[in-house]
Short mmCIF file of C-alpha atoms in Angstrom, two decimals:
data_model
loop_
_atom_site.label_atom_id
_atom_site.label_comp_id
_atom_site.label_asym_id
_atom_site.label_seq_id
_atom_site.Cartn_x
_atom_site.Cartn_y
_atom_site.Cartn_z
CA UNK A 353 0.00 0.00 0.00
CA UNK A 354 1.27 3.70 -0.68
CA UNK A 355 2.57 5.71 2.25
CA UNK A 356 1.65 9.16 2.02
CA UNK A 357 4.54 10.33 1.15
CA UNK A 358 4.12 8.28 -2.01
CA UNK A 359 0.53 9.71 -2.88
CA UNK A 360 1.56 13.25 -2.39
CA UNK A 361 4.76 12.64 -5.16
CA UNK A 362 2.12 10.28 -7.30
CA UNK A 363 -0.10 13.08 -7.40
CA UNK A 364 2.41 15.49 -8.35
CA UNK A 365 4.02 13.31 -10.92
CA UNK A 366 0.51 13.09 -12.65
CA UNK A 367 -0.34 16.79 -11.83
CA UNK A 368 -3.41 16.04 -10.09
CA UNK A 369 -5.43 17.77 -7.16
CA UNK A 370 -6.57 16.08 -4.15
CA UNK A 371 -9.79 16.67 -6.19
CA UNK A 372 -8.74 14.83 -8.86
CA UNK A 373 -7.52 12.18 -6.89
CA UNK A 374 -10.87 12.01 -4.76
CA UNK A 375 -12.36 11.39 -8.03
CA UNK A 376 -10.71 8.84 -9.78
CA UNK A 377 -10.58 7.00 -6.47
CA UNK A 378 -14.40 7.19 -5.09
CA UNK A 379 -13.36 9.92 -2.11
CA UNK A 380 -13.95 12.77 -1.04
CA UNK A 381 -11.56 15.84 -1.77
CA UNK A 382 -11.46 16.69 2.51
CA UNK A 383 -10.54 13.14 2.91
CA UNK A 384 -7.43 12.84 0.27
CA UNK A 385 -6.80 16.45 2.26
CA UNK A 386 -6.82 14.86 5.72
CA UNK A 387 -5.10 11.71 4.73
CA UNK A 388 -1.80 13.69 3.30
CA UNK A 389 -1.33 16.27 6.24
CA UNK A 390 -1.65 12.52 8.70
CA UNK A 391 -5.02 14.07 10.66
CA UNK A 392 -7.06 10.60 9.15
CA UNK A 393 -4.84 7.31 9.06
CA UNK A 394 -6.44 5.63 6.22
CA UNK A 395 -7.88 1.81 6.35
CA UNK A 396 -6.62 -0.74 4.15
CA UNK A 397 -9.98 -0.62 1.97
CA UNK A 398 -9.31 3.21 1.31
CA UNK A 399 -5.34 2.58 0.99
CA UNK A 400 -6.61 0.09 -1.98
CA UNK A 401 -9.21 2.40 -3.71
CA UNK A 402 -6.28 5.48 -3.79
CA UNK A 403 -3.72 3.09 -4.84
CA UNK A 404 -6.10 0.95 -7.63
CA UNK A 405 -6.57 4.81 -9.16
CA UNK A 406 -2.66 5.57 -9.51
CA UNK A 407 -2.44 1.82 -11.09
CA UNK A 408 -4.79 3.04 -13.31
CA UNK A 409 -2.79 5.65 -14.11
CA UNK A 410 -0.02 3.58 -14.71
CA UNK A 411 2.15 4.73 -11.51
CA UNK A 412 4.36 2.15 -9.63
CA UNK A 413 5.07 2.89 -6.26
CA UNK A 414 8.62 1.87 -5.34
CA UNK A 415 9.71 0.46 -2.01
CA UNK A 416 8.64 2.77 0.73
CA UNK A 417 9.13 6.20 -0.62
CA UNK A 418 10.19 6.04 -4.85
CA UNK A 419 6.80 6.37 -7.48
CA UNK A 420 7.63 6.19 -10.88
CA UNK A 421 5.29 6.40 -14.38
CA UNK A 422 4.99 3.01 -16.08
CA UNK A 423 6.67 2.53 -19.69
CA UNK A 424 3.82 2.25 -22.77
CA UNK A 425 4.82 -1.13 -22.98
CA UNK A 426 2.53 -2.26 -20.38
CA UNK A 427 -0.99 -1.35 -19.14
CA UNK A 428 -3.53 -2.78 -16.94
CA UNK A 429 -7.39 -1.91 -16.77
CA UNK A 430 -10.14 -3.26 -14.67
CA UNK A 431 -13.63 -3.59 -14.44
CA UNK A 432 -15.92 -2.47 -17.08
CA UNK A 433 -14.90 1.11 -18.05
CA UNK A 434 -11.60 -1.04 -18.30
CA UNK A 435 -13.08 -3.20 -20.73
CA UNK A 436 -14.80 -0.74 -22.46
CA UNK A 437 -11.20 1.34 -22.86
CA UNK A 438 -9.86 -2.25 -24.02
CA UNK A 439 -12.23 -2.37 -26.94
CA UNK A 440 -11.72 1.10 -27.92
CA UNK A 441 -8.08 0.21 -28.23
CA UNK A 442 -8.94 -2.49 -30.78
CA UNK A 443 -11.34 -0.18 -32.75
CA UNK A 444 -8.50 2.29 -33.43
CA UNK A 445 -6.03 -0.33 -34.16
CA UNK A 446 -8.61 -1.54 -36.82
CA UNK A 447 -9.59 1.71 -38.04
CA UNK A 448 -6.17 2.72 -38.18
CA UNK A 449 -4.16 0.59 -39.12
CA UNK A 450 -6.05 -2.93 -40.08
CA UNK A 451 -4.14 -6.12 -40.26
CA UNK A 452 -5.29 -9.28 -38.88
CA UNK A 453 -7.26 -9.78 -35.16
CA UNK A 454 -6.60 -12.71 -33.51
CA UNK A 455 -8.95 -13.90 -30.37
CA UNK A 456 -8.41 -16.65 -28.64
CA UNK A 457 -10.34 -18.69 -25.94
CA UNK A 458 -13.16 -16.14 -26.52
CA UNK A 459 -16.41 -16.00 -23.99
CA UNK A 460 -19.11 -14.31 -25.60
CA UNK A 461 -21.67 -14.35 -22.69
CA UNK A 462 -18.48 -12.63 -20.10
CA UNK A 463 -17.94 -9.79 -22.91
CA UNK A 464 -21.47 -8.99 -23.20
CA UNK A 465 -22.27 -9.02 -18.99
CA UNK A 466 -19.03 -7.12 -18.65
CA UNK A 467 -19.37 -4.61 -21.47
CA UNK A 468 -23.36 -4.15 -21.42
CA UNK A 469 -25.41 -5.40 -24.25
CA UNK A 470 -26.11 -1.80 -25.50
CA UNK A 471 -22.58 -0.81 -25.43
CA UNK A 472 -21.38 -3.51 -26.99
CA UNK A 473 -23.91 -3.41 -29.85
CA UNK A 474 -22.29 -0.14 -30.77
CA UNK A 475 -19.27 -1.46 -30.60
CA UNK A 476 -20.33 -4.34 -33.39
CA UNK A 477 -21.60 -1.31 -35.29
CA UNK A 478 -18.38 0.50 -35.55
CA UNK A 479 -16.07 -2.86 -36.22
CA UNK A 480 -18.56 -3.97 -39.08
CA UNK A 481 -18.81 -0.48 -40.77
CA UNK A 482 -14.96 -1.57 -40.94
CA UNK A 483 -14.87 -5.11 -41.81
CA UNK A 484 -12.95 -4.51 -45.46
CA UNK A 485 -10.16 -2.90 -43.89
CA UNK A 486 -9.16 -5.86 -40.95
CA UNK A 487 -9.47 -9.58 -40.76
CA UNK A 488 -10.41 -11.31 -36.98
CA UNK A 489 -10.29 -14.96 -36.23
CA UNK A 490 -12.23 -16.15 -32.74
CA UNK A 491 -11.47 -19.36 -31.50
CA UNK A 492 -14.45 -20.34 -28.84
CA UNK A 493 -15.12 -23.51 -27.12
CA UNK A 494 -16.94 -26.40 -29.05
CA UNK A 495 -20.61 -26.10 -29.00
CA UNK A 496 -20.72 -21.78 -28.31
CA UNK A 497 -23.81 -20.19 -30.31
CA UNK A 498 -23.83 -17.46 -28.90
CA UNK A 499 -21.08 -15.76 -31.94
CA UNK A 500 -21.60 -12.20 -30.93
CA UNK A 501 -18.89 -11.24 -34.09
CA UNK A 502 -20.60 -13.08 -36.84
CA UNK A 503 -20.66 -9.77 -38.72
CA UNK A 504 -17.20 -9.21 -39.13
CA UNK A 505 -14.93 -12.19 -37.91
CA UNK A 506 -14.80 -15.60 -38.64
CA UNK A 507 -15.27 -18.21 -35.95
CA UNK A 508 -13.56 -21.90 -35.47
CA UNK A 509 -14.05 -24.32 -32.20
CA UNK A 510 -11.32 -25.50 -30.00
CA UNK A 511 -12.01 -28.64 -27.98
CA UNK A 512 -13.42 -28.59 -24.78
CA UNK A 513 -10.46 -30.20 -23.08
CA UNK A 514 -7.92 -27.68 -24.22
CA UNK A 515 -10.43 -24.41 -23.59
CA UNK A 516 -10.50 -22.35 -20.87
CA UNK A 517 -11.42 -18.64 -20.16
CA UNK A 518 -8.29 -16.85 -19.81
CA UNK A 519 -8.97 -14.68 -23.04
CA UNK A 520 -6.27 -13.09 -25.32
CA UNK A 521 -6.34 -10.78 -28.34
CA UNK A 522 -4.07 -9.92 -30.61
CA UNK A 523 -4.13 -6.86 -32.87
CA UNK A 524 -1.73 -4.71 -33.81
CA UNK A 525 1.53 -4.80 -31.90
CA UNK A 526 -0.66 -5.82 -28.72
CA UNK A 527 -1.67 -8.42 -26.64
CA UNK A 528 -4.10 -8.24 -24.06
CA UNK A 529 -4.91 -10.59 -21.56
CA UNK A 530 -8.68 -10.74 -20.06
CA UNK A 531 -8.97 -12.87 -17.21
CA UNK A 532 -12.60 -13.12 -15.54
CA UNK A 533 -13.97 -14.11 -12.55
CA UNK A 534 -17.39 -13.70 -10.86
CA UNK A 535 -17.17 -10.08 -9.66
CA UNK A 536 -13.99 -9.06 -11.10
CA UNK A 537 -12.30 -8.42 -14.49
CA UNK A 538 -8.85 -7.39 -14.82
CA UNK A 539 -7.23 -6.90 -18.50
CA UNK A 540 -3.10 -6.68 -19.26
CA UNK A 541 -2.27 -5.01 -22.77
CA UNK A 542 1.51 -5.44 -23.90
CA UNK A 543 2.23 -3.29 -26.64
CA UNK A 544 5.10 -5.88 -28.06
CA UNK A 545 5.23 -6.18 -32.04
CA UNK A 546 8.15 -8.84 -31.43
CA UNK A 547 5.54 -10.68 -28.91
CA UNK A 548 2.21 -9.99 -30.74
CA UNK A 549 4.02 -10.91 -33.93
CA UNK A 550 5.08 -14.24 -32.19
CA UNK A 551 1.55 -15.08 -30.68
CA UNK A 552 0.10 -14.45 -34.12
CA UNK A 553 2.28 -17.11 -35.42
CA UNK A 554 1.19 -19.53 -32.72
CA UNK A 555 -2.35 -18.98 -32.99
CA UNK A 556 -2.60 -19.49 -36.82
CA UNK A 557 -0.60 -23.01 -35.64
CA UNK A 558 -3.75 -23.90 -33.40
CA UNK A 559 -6.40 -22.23 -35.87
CA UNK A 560 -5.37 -24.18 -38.93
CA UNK A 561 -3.92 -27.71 -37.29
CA UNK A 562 -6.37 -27.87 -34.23
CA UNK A 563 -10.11 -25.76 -34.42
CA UNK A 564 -12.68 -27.23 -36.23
CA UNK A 565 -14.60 -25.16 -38.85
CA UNK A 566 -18.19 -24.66 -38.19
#
């Protein structure tokens, strides 16, 4: 958990106000205020919520004193907003720059709780309005109807036995990690051409020797 000397150089680093802070982290500005001049001595469950918003800021705190900004090469989002910042990622990369998606292990049914049907429905909207410009292949476990992409990717099946629901896209020069649980969602994006390039490789391996064509 940060110290305090840690949020007050965090904020600073990011140029935020306690206001901003109290924001991003569910507070209140008088109690970011209190906590950094040591009149409240914060409980572990507000120590999280302050140090979950830096980490979504991409800060690292260091030791007991050092913060420092993460590189671009890695990121890590949470929750839906994450999700929803996740996807946007991929729409740009489409719109932008095309090339082939690559989804592996996908679970329709988590996307669309996580994301919201609505939201995701625009989301479909955009990505098929762009469906000349990128290919996607989805791998999902044998037996899934529920194809959610059917617009603008094609889908094979992966045997049971070798599925689970750790998720991971490729697109670009990224790779992002999804992994689910009942009440949480947390999502890792390396920005790695070397490493995206490699995965790519290995999932074309599994989509042409092992998945089964619908």
């Amino acid at each position: 958990m940060p110290t305090l000397e840690q949020i007050r150089a965090a904020r600073a680093l990011l140029g935020w106000s306690q206001s901003d802070l109290a924001a991003r982290a569910g507070l209140s500005q008088t109690g970011i205020a209190r906590i950094e001049n040591g009149t409240n001595h914060p409980n572990s469950q507000t120590l999280s919520k302050i140090q979950n918003a830096f980490d979504e800021a991409d800060i690292e705190f260091l030791d007991l004193t050092g913060v420092k900004k993460r590189t671009g090469e890695v990121k890590i989002l949470k929750g839906q907003e994450g999700l929803r910042s996740f996807f946007d990622d991929v729409y740009e990369t489409a719109r932008t720059q095309g090339g082939e998606i690559c989804l592996f292990n996908g679970v329709p049914d988590l996307l669309t709780k996580w994301l919201g049907e609505e939201w995701y429905s625009m989301h479909s909207q955009r990505m098929r309005a762009l469906r000349t410009d990128f290919s996607m292949k989805i791998i999902v476990k044998q037996g899934e109807s529920h194809l959610i992409a059917q617009d603008f990717a094609e889908y094979r099946w992966f045997p049971p036995n070798m599925f689970n629901e750790k998720t991971i896209y490729v697109y670009g020069s990224t790779i992002g990690f999804l992994d689910f649980d009942e009440s949480a969602l947390r999502i890792i994006m390396l920005k790695q051409k070397d490493l995206a390039e490699s995965f790519r490789v290995l999932f074309n391996i599994a989509w042409d020797d092992v998945a089964k064509k619908f």
